[in-house]
mmCIF file with all atom_site columns, C-alpha atoms in Angstrom:
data_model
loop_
_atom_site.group_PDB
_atom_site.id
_atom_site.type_symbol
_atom_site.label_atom_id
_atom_site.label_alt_id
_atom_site.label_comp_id
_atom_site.label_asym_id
_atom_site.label_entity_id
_atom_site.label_seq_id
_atom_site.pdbx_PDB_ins_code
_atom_site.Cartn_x
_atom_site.Cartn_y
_atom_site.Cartn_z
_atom_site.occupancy
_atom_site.B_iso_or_equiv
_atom_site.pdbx_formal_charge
_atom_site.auth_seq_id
_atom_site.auth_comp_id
_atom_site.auth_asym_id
_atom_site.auth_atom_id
_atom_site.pdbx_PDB_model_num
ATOM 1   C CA . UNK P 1 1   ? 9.776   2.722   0.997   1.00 45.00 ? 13  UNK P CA 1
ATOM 2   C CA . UNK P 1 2   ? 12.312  0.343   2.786   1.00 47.00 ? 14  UNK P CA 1
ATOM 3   C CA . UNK P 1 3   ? 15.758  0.527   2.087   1.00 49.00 ? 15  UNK P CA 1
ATOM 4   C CA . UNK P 1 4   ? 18.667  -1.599  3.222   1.00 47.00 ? 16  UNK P CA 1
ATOM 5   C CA . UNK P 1 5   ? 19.266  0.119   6.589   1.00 47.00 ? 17  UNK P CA 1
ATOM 6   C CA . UNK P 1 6   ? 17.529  -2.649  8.457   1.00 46.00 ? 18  UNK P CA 1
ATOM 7   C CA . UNK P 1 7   ? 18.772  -4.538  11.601  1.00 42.00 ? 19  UNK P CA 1
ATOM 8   C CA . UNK P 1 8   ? 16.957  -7.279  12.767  1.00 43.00 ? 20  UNK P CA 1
ATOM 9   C CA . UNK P 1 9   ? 14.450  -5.431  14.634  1.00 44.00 ? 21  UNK P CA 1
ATOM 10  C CA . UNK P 1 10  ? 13.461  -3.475  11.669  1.00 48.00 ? 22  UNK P CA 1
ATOM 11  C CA . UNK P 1 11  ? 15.051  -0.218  13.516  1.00 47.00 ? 23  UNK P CA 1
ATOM 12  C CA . UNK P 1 12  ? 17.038  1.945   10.583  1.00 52.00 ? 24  UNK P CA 1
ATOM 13  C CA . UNK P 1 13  ? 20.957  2.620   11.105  1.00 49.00 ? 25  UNK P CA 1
ATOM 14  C CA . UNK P 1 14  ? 21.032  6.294   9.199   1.00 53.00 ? 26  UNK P CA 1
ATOM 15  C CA . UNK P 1 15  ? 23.295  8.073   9.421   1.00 55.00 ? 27  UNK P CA 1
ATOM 16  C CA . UNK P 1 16  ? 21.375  11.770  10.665  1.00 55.00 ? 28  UNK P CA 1
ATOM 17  C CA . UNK P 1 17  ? 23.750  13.789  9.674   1.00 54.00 ? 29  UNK P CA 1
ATOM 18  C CA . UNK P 1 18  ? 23.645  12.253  6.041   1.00 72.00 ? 30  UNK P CA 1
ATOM 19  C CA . UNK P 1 19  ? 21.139  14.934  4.162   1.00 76.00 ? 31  UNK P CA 1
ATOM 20  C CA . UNK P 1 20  ? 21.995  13.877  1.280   1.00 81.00 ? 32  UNK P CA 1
ATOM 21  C CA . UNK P 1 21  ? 21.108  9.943   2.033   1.00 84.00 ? 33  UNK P CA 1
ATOM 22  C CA . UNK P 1 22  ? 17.789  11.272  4.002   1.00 85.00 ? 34  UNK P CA 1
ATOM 23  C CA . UNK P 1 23  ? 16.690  13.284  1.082   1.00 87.00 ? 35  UNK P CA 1
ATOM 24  C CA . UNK P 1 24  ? 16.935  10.859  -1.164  1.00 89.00 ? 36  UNK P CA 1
ATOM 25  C CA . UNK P 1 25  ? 15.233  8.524   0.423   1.00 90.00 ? 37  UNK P CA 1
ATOM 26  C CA . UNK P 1 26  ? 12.319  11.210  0.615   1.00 92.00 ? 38  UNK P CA 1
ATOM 27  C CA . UNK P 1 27  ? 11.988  11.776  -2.809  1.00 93.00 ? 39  UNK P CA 1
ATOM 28  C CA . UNK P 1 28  ? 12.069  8.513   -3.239  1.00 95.00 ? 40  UNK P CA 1
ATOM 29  C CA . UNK P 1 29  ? 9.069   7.851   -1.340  1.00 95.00 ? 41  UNK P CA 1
ATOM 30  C CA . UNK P 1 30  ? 8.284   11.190  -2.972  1.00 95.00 ? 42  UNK P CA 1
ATOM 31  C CA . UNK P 1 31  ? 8.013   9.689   -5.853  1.00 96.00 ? 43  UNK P CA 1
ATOM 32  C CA . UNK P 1 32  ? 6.114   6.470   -5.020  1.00 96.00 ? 44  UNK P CA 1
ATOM 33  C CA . UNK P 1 33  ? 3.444   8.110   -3.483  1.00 96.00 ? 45  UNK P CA 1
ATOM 34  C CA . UNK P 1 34  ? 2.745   10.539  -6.820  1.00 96.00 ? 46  UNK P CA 1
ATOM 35  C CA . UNK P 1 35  ? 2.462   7.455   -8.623  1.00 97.00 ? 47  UNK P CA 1
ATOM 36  C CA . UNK P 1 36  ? -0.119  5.347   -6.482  1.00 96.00 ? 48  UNK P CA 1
ATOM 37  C CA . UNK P 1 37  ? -2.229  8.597   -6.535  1.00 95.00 ? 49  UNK P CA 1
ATOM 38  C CA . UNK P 1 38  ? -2.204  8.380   -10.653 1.00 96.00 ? 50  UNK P CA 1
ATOM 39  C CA . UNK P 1 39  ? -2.264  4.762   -10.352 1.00 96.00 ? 51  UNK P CA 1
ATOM 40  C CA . UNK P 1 40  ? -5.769  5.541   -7.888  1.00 95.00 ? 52  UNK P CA 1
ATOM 41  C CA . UNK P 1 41  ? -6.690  7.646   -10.630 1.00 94.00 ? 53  UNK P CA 1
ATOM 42  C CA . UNK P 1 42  ? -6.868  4.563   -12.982 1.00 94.00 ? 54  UNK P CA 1
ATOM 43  C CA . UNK P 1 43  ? -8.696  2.603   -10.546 1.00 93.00 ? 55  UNK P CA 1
ATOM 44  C CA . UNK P 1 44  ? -11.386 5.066   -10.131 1.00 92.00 ? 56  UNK P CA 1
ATOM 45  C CA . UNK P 1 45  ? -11.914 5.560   -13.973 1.00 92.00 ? 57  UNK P CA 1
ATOM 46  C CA . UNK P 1 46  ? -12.036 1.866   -14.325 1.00 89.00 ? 58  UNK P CA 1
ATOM 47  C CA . UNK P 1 47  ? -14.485 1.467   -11.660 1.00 87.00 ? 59  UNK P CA 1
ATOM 48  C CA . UNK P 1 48  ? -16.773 4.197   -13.284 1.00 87.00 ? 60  UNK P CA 1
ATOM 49  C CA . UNK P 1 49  ? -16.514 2.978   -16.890 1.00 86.00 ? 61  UNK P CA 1
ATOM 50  C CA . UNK P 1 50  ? -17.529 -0.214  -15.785 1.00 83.00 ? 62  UNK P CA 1
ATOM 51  C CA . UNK P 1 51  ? -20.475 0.604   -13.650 1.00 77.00 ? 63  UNK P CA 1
ATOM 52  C CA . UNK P 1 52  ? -23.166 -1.207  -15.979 1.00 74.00 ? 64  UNK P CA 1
ATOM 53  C CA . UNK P 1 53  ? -20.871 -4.358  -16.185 1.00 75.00 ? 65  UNK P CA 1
ATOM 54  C CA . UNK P 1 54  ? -20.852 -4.191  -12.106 1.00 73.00 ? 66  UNK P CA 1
ATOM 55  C CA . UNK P 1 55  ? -24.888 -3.366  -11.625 1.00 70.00 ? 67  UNK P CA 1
ATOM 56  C CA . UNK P 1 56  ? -25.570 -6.169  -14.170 1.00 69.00 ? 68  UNK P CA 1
ATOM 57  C CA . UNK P 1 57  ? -23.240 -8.553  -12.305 1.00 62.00 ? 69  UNK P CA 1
ATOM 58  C CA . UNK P 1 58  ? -24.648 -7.930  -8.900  1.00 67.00 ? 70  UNK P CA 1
ATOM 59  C CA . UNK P 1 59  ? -21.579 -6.295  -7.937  1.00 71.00 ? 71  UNK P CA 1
ATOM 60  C CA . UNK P 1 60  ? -22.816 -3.078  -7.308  1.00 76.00 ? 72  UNK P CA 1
ATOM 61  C CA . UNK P 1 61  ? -22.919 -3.340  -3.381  1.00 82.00 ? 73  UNK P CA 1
ATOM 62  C CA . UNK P 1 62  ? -19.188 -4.431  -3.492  1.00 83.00 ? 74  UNK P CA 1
ATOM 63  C CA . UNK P 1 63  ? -18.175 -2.064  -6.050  1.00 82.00 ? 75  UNK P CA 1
ATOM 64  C CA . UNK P 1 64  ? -19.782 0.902   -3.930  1.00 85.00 ? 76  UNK P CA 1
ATOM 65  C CA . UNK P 1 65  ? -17.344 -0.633  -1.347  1.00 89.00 ? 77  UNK P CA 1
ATOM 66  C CA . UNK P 1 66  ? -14.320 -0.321  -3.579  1.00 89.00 ? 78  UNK P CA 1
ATOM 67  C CA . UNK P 1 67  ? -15.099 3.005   -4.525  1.00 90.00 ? 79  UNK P CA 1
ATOM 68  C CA . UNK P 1 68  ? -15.885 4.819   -0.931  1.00 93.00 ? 80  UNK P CA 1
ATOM 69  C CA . UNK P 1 69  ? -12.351 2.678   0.052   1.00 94.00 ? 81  UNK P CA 1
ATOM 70  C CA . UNK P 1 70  ? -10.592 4.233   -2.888  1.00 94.00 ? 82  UNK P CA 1
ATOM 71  C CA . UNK P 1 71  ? -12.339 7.408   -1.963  1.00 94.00 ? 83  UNK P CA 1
ATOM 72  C CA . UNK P 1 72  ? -10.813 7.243   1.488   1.00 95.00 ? 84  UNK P CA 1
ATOM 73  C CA . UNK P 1 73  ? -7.645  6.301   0.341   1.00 95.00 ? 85  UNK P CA 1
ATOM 74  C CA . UNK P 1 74  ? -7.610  9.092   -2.184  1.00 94.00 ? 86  UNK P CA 1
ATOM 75  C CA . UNK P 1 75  ? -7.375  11.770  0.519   1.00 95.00 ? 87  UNK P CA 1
ATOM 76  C CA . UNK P 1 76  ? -5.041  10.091  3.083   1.00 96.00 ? 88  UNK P CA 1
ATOM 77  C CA . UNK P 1 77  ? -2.384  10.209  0.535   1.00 96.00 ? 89  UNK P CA 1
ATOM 78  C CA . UNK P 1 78  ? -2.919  13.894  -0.379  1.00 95.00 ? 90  UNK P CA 1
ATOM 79  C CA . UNK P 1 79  ? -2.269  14.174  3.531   1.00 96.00 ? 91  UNK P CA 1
ATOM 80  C CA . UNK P 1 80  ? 0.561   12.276  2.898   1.00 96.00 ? 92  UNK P CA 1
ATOM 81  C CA . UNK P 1 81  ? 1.802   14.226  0.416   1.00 95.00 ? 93  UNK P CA 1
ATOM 82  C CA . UNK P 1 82  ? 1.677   17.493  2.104   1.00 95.00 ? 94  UNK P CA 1
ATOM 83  C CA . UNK P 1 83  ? 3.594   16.002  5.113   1.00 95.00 ? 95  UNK P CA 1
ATOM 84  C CA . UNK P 1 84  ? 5.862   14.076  2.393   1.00 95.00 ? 96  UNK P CA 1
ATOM 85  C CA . UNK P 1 85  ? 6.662   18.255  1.148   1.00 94.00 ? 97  UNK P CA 1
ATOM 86  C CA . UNK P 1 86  ? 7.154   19.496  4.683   1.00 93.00 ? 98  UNK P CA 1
ATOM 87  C CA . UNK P 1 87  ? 9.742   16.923  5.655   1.00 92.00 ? 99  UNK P CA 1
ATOM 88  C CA . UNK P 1 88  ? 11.635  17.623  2.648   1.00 90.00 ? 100 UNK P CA 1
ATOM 89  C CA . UNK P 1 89  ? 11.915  21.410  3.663   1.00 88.00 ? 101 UNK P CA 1
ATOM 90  C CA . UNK P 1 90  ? 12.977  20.377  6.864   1.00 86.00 ? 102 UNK P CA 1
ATOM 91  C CA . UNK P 1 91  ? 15.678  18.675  6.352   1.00 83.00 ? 103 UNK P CA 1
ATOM 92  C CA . UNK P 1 92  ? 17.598  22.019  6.472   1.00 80.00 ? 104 UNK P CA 1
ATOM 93  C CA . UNK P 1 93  ? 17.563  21.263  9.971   1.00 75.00 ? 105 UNK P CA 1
ATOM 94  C CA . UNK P 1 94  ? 20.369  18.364  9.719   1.00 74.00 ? 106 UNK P CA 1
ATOM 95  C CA . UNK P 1 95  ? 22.333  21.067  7.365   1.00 72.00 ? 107 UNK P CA 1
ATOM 96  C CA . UNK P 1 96  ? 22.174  24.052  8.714   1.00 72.00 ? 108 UNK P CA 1
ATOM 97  C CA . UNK P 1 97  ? 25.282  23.531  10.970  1.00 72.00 ? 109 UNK P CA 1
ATOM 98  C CA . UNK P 1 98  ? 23.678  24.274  14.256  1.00 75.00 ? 110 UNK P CA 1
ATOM 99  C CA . UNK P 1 99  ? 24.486  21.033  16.921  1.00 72.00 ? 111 UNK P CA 1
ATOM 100 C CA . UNK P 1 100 ? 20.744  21.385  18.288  1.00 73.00 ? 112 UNK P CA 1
ATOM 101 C CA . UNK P 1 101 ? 20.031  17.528  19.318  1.00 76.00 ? 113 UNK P CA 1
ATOM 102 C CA . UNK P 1 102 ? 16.309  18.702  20.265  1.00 82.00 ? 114 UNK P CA 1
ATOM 103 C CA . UNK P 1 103 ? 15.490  19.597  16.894  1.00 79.00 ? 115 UNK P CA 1
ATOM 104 C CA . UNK P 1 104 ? 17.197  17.327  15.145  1.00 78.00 ? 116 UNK P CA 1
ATOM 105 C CA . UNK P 1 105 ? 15.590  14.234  17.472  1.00 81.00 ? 117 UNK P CA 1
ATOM 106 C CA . UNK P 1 106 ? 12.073  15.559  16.589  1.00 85.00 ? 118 UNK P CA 1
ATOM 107 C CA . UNK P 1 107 ? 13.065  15.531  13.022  1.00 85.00 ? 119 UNK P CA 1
ATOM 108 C CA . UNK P 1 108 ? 14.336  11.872  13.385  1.00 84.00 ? 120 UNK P CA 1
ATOM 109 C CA . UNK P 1 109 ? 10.958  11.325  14.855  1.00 86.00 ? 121 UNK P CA 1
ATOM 110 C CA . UNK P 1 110 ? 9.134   12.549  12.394  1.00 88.00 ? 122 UNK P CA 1
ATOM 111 C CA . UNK P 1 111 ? 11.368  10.660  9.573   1.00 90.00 ? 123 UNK P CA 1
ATOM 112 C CA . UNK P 1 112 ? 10.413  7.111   11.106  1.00 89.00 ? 124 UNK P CA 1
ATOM 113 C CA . UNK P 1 113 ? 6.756   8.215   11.648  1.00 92.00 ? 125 UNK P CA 1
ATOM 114 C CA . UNK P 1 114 ? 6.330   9.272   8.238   1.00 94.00 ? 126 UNK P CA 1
ATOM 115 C CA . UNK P 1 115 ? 8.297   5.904   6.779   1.00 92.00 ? 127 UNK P CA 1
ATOM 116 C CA . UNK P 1 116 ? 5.448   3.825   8.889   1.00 94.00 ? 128 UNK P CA 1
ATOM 117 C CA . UNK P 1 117 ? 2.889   6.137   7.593   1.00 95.00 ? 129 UNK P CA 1
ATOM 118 C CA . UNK P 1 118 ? 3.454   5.415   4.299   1.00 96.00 ? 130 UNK P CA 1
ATOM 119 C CA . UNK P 1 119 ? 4.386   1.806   5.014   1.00 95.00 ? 131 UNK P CA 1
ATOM 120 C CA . UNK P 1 120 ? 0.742   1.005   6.388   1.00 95.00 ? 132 UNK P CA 1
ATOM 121 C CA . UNK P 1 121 ? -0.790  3.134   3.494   1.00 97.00 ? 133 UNK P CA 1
ATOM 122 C CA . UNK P 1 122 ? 0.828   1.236   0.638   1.00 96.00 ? 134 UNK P CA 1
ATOM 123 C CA . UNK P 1 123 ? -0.009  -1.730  2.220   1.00 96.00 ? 135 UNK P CA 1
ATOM 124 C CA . UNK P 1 124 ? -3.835  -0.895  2.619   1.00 96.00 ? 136 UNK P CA 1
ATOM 125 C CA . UNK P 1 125 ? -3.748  0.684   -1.045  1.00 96.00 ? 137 UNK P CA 1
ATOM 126 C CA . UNK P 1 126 ? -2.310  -2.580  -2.299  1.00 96.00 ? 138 UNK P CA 1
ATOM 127 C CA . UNK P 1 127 ? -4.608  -4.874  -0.917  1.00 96.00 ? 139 UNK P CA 1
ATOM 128 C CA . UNK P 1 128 ? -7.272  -2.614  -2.440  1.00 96.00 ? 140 UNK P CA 1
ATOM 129 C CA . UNK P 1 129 ? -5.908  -2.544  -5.682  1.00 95.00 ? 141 UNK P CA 1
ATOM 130 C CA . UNK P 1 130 ? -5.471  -6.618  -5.790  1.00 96.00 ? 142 UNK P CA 1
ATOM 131 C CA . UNK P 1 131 ? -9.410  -6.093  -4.979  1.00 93.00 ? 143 UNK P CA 1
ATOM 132 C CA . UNK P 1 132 ? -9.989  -4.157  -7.520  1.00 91.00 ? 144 UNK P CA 1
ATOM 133 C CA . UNK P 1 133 ? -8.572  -6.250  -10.372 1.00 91.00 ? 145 UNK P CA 1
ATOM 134 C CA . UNK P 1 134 ? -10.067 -9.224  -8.787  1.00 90.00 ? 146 UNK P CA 1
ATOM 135 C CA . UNK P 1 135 ? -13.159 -7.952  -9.018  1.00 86.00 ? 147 UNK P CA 1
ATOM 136 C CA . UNK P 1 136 ? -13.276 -6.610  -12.369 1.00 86.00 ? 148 UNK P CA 1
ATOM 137 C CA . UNK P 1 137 ? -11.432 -9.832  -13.130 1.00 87.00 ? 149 UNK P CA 1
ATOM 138 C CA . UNK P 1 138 ? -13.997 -11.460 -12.666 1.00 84.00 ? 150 UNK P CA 1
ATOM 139 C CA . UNK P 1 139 ? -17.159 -9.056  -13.949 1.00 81.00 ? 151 UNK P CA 1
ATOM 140 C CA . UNK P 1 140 ? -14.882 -9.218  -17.459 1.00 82.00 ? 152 UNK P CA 1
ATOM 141 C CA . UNK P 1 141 ? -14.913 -12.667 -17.204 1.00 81.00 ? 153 UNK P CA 1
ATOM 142 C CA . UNK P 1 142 ? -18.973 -13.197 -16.672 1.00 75.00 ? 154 UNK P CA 1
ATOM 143 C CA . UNK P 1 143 ? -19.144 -10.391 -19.105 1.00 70.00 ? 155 UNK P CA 1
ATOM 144 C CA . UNK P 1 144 ? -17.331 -12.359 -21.821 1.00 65.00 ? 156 UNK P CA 1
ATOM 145 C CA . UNK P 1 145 ? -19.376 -15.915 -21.295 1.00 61.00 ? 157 UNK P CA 1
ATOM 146 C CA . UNK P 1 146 ? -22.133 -14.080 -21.839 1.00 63.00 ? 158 UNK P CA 1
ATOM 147 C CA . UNK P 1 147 ? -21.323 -12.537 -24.719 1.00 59.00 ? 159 UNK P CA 1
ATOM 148 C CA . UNK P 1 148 ? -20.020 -15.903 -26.098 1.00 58.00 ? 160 UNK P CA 1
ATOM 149 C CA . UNK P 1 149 ? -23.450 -17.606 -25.335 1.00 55.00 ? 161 UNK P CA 1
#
């Protein structure tokens, strides 16, 4: 999730010893990432309701594709996830009013690491998705001529 801390490297300005701003900004992604994994949800139904359309199409070698992708996908962002719940329980560490620079580096670290984590996952998931809908796009389409004929 970017947000408008940007210079024109890409490197954030945060303020560290913001919680507050840092916490929110974890939920937020938080929140994005419990949404793709419904949203991957969808995609896998769809897939699997569709299965005949895709066979009959010639699809299927394609489709199997899609589906070990989304498969893989499916448990990176439960990974995600878990490390998404750890970083919000250690945020403590910027408020527990203890000046240890060590600890609160490493957390920095992990902050930016985790951003870029789920910056390169969104960014695979969404090309995936377009695939998706592109390809059932187009199986609908075939689908629907024929029916039509």
């Amino acid at each position: 999730m970017k947000h408008s801390f940007f210079n024109q490297y890409k490197f954030k300005y945060l303020e560290w010893n913001d919680a507050q701003l840092i916490h929110e900004v974890t939920l937020q992604w938080k929140s994005q990432v419990e949404f793709t994994r419904v949203e991957q949800g969808f995609l896998a139904k769809l897939l699997a309701e569709h299965t005949l359309m895709l066979l009959v199409d010639n699809a299927y070698e394609h489709a199997k594709h899609l589906v070990v992708t989304l498969n893989s996908l499916e448990q990176e962002i439960a990974k995600i996830q878990d490390r998404i719940s750890t970083h919000l329980n250690d945020i403590k560490v910027l408020t527990d009013g203890k000046d240890d620079f060590q600890t609160e580096r490493t957390f920095q670290d992990a902050h930016l690491l985790l951003e870029m984590k789920i910056e390169s996952y969104l960014e695979k998931y969404n090309l995936l998705k377009k695939e998706v809908f592109t390809t059932m796009k187009s199986v609908f389409a075939k689908s629907k001529h024929k029916q039509i004929k």
